[in-house]
Amino acid sequence: MATVSPSWNYTLHLPHDPRAPGIARGTLRLILAAHDMPELVPTAELLAAELLANSHCHTKGPYALRVRSADPGRLRVAVWDTDPRVPPGFSTERAAAPPPDAEHGRGLPLVRACADAWGASVFRELGASKGGKLLWAECGGGAAAW
């Protein structure tokens, strides 16, 4: 008899603290271990690390890691922050490649290259979302809707 695994999601709210991205990555590893998805850890952790670093470096407020699975073997990693501006490296338009000696500017293009799907949602209305934006990336299996 086949079993059906229910969909699940987690949200970890983080303060603007330099330790927060590491705590979030550790939490992501625990979530994937608990849901028996170890094969997704390397890609999911890379996606989360880049999205978290972007929020930490380019915003001043809190941010949150969201992790969701609705389809077997598929994962969506998302990071919400208070800034509604979608960064050039993550918009539908291609941003100019950083110079070879640049220390920044490669993270979000790396997410785009490693994710099966990616996108952004901007929240203009205050309320539960507190405005801001959500950058997301998916890995594993076929496409799924957020």
PDB file of C-alpha atoms in Angstrom:
ATOM      1  CA  MET A   1       0.000   0.000   0.000  1.00  0.00           C
ATOM      2  CA  ALA A   2       1.412   3.409  -0.984  1.00  0.00           C
ATOM      3  CA  THR A   3       1.567   6.135   1.602  1.00  0.00           C
ATOM      4  CA  VAL A   4       0.919   9.766   0.902  1.00  0.00           C
ATOM      5  CA  SER A   5       3.186  12.270   2.568  1.00  0.00           C
ATOM      6  CA  PRO A   6       1.324  15.467   3.489  1.00  0.00           C
ATOM      7  CA  SER A   7       2.778  18.776   2.387  1.00  0.00           C
ATOM      8  CA  TRP A   8       4.653  20.751   5.006  1.00  0.00           C
ATOM      9  CA  ASN A   9       6.169  24.183   5.490  1.00  0.00           C
ATOM     10  CA  TYR A  10       8.292  25.953   8.049  1.00  0.00           C
ATOM     11  CA  THR A  11       9.093  29.607   8.663  1.00  0.00           C
ATOM     12  CA  LEU A  12      12.033  30.732  10.769  1.00  0.00           C
ATOM     13  CA  HIS A  13      11.948  34.442  11.689  1.00  0.00           C
ATOM     14  CA  LEU A  14      15.420  35.900  12.033  1.00  0.00           C
ATOM     15  CA  PRO A  15      16.768  39.130  13.522  1.00  0.00           C
ATOM     16  CA  HIS A  16      19.278  41.209  11.593  1.00  0.00           C
ATOM     17  CA  ASP A  17      22.223  39.507  13.292  1.00  0.00           C
ATOM     18  CA  PRO A  18      25.393  38.152  11.652  1.00  0.00           C
ATOM     19  CA  ARG A  19      24.756  34.707  13.217  1.00  0.00           C
ATOM     20  CA  ALA A  20      21.247  34.414  11.751  1.00  0.00           C
ATOM     21  CA  PRO A  21      22.181  32.997   8.295  1.00  0.00           C
ATOM     22  CA  GLY A  22      24.218  30.186   9.896  1.00  0.00           C
ATOM     23  CA  ILE A  23      21.403  29.363  12.304  1.00  0.00           C
ATOM     24  CA  ALA A  24      18.967  29.280   9.387  1.00  0.00           C
ATOM     25  CA  ARG A  25      21.205  26.930   7.352  1.00  0.00           C
ATOM     26  CA  GLY A  26      21.493  24.594  10.337  1.00  0.00           C
ATOM     27  CA  THR A  27      17.724  24.651  10.737  1.00  0.00           C
ATOM     28  CA  LEU A  28      17.302  23.829   7.039  1.00  0.00           C
ATOM     29  CA  ARG A  29      19.593  20.787   7.393  1.00  0.00           C
ATOM     30  CA  LEU A  30      17.532  19.583  10.375  1.00  0.00           C
ATOM     31  CA  ILE A  31      14.259  20.035   8.458  1.00  0.00           C
ATOM     32  CA  LEU A  32      15.549  18.056   5.477  1.00  0.00           C
ATOM     33  CA  ALA A  33      16.881  15.297   7.747  1.00  0.00           C
ATOM     34  CA  ALA A  34      13.523  15.094   9.552  1.00  0.00           C
ATOM     35  CA  HIS A  35      11.715  14.741   6.217  1.00  0.00           C
ATOM     36  CA  ASP A  36      14.217  12.196   4.839  1.00  0.00           C
ATOM     37  CA  MET A  37      15.462  14.453   2.029  1.00  0.00           C
ATOM     38  CA  PRO A  38      19.270  14.293   2.483  1.00  0.00           C
ATOM     39  CA  GLU A  39      19.888  14.317  -1.273  1.00  0.00           C
ATOM     40  CA  LEU A  40      18.605  17.911  -1.438  1.00  0.00           C
ATOM     41  CA  VAL A  41      20.839  19.267   1.352  1.00  0.00           C
ATOM     42  CA  PRO A  42      23.775  20.506  -0.782  1.00  0.00           C
ATOM     43  CA  THR A  43      21.639  22.372  -3.321  1.00  0.00           C
ATOM     44  CA  ALA A  44      19.046  23.598  -0.808  1.00  0.00           C
ATOM     45  CA  GLU A  45      21.764  24.859   1.538  1.00  0.00           C
ATOM     46  CA  LEU A  46      23.521  26.722  -1.278  1.00  0.00           C
ATOM     47  CA  LEU A  47      20.237  28.329  -2.357  1.00  0.00           C
ATOM     48  CA  ALA A  48      19.366  29.290   1.218  1.00  0.00           C
ATOM     49  CA  ALA A  49      22.871  30.595   1.950  1.00  0.00           C
ATOM     50  CA  GLU A  50      22.844  32.950  -1.035  1.00  0.00           C
ATOM     51  CA  LEU A  51      19.297  34.209  -0.419  1.00  0.00           C
ATOM     52  CA  LEU A  52      19.986  34.713   3.299  1.00  0.00           C
ATOM     53  CA  ALA A  53      23.279  36.495   2.644  1.00  0.00           C
ATOM     54  CA  ASN A  54      21.537  38.815   0.198  1.00  0.00           C
ATOM     55  CA  SER A  55      18.903  39.767   2.777  1.00  0.00           C
ATOM     56  CA  HIS A  56      21.434  40.174   5.554  1.00  0.00           C
ATOM     57  CA  CYS A  57      23.841  42.314   3.499  1.00  0.00           C
ATOM     58  CA  HIS A  58      21.344  44.490   1.645  1.00  0.00           C
ATOM     59  CA  THR A  59      18.552  45.115   4.149  1.00  0.00           C
ATOM     60  CA  LYS A  60      18.463  46.561   7.644  1.00  0.00           C
ATOM     61  CA  GLY A  61      15.421  44.815   9.080  1.00  0.00           C
ATOM     62  CA  PRO A  62      14.545  41.269  10.064  1.00  0.00           C
ATOM     63  CA  TYR A  63      14.162  38.491   7.530  1.00  0.00           C
ATOM     64  CA  ALA A  64      12.731  34.976   7.468  1.00  0.00           C
ATOM     65  CA  LEU A  65      13.596  31.607   5.940  1.00  0.00           C
ATOM     66  CA  ARG A  66      10.641  29.687   4.516  1.00  0.00           C
ATOM     67  CA  VAL A  67      10.945  26.038   3.513  1.00  0.00           C
ATOM     68  CA  ARG A  68       8.126  24.151   1.802  1.00  0.00           C
ATOM     69  CA  SER A  69       7.519  20.813   0.143  1.00  0.00           C
ATOM     70  CA  ALA A  70       4.283  19.922  -1.578  1.00  0.00           C
ATOM     71  CA  ASP A  71       5.498  17.298  -4.044  1.00  0.00           C
ATOM     72  CA  PRO A  72       7.597  14.253  -3.150  1.00  0.00           C
ATOM     73  CA  GLY A  73      11.275  15.068  -3.497  1.00  0.00           C
ATOM     74  CA  ARG A  74      10.684  18.746  -4.300  1.00  0.00           C
ATOM     75  CA  LEU A  75      11.612  21.684  -2.104  1.00  0.00           C
ATOM     76  CA  ARG A  76      11.107  25.437  -2.210  1.00  0.00           C
ATOM     77  CA  VAL A  77      13.495  27.608  -0.214  1.00  0.00           C
ATOM     78  CA  ALA A  78      12.471  31.232   0.177  1.00  0.00           C
ATOM     79  CA  VAL A  79      13.708  34.251   2.083  1.00  0.00           C
ATOM     80  CA  TRP A  80      11.453  37.173   2.986  1.00  0.00           C
ATOM     81  CA  ASP A  81      12.835  40.561   3.961  1.00  0.00           C
ATOM     82  CA  THR A  82      11.483  44.062   4.532  1.00  0.00           C
ATOM     83  CA  ASP A  83      12.893  45.669   1.354  1.00  0.00           C
ATOM     84  CA  PRO A  84      10.419  45.529  -1.567  1.00  0.00           C
ATOM     85  CA  ARG A  85      13.130  46.057  -4.210  1.00  0.00           C
ATOM     86  CA  VAL A  86      13.991  42.931  -6.229  1.00  0.00           C
ATOM     87  CA  PRO A  87      17.764  42.912  -6.763  1.00  0.00           C
ATOM     88  CA  PRO A  88      19.054  43.153 -10.349  1.00  0.00           C
ATOM     89  CA  GLY A  89      20.657  39.696 -10.149  1.00  0.00           C
ATOM     90  CA  PHE A  90      17.256  38.129  -9.489  1.00  0.00           C
ATOM     91  CA  SER A  91      14.938  40.002 -11.810  1.00  0.00           C
ATOM     92  CA  THR A  92      13.845  38.617 -15.163  1.00  0.00           C
ATOM     93  CA  GLU A  93      16.354  40.923 -16.841  1.00  0.00           C
ATOM     94  CA  ARG A  94      19.946  39.750 -16.944  1.00  0.00           C
ATOM     95  CA  ALA A  95      22.184  41.896 -14.770  1.00  0.00           C
ATOM     96  CA  ALA A  96      25.636  42.764 -16.001  1.00  0.00           C
ATOM     97  CA  ALA A  97      28.245  40.234 -14.910  1.00  0.00           C
ATOM     98  CA  PRO A  98      30.463  41.516 -12.108  1.00  0.00           C
ATOM     99  CA  PRO A  99      34.106  42.232 -12.957  1.00  0.00           C
ATOM    100  CA  PRO A 100      36.441  39.254 -12.350  1.00  0.00           C
ATOM    101  CA  ASP A 101      37.938  40.887  -9.249  1.00  0.00           C
ATOM    102  CA  ALA A 102      34.575  41.901  -7.700  1.00  0.00           C
ATOM    103  CA  GLU A 103      33.876  40.643  -4.186  1.00  0.00           C
ATOM    104  CA  HIS A 104      30.076  40.817  -4.561  1.00  0.00           C
ATOM    105  CA  GLY A 105      27.443  40.215  -7.232  1.00  0.00           C
ATOM    106  CA  ARG A 106      27.695  36.485  -7.911  1.00  0.00           C
ATOM    107  CA  GLY A 107      25.266  35.076  -5.321  1.00  0.00           C
ATOM    108  CA  LEU A 108      21.894  35.589  -6.991  1.00  0.00           C
ATOM    109  CA  PRO A 109      23.115  34.551 -10.468  1.00  0.00           C
ATOM    110  CA  LEU A 110      24.435  31.412  -8.730  1.00  0.00           C
ATOM    111  CA  VAL A 111      20.940  30.782  -7.314  1.00  0.00           C
ATOM    112  CA  ARG A 112      19.463  31.190 -10.798  1.00  0.00           C
ATOM    113  CA  ALA A 113      22.011  28.727 -12.215  1.00  0.00           C
ATOM    114  CA  CYS A 114      21.537  26.043  -9.523  1.00  0.00           C
ATOM    115  CA  ALA A 115      17.763  26.191  -8.986  1.00  0.00           C
ATOM    116  CA  ASP A 116      15.230  24.288 -11.064  1.00  0.00           C
ATOM    117  CA  ALA A 117      12.931  27.319 -10.796  1.00  0.00           C
ATOM    118  CA  TRP A 118      13.214  30.706  -9.100  1.00  0.00           C
ATOM    119  CA  GLY A 119      11.228  33.877  -8.674  1.00  0.00           C
ATOM    120  CA  ALA A 120      10.279  36.856  -6.591  1.00  0.00           C
ATOM    121  CA  SER A 121       7.102  38.208  -5.048  1.00  0.00           C
ATOM    122  CA  VAL A 122       6.753  41.801  -3.876  1.00  0.00           C
ATOM    123  CA  PHE A 123       4.350  42.568  -1.027  1.00  0.00           C
ATOM    124  CA  ARG A 124       3.212  46.182  -1.193  1.00  0.00           C
ATOM    125  CA  GLU A 125       0.423  45.849   1.364  1.00  0.00           C
ATOM    126  CA  LEU A 126       1.322  45.840   5.015  1.00  0.00           C
ATOM    127  CA  GLY A 127      -0.258  43.206   7.182  1.00  0.00           C
ATOM    128  CA  ALA A 128       0.773  39.628   7.839  1.00  0.00           C
ATOM    129  CA  SER A 129       3.562  39.889   5.260  1.00  0.00           C
ATOM    130  CA  LYS A 130       4.743  43.261   6.657  1.00  0.00           C
ATOM    131  CA  GLY A 131       5.466  44.316   3.087  1.00  0.00           C
ATOM    132  CA  GLY A 132       8.842  43.586   1.563  1.00  0.00           C
ATOM    133  CA  LYS A 133       9.684  40.812  -0.864  1.00  0.00           C
ATOM    134  CA  LEU A 134      10.084  37.061  -1.032  1.00  0.00           C
ATOM    135  CA  LEU A 135      12.853  35.577  -3.187  1.00  0.00           C
ATOM    136  CA  TRP A 136      12.436  31.853  -3.772  1.00  0.00           C
ATOM    137  CA  ALA A 137      14.190  28.967  -5.471  1.00  0.00           C
ATOM    138  CA  GLU A 138      13.178  25.331  -6.012  1.00  0.00           C
ATOM    139  CA  CYS A 139      15.202  22.166  -6.277  1.00  0.00           C
ATOM    140  CA  GLY A 140      14.391  18.498  -6.891  1.00  0.00           C
ATOM    141  CA  GLY A 141      11.531  16.917  -8.915  1.00  0.00           C
ATOM    142  CA  GLY A 142       9.105  18.783 -11.226  1.00  0.00           C
ATOM    143  CA  ALA A 143       7.779  22.349 -10.892  1.00  0.00           C
ATOM    144  CA  ALA A 144       5.375  23.255  -8.097  1.00  0.00           C
ATOM    145  CA  ALA A 145       3.362  26.363  -7.270  1.00  0.00           C
ATOM    146  CA  TRP A 146       3.990  28.322  -4.045  1.00  0.00           C
TER     147      TRP A 146
END
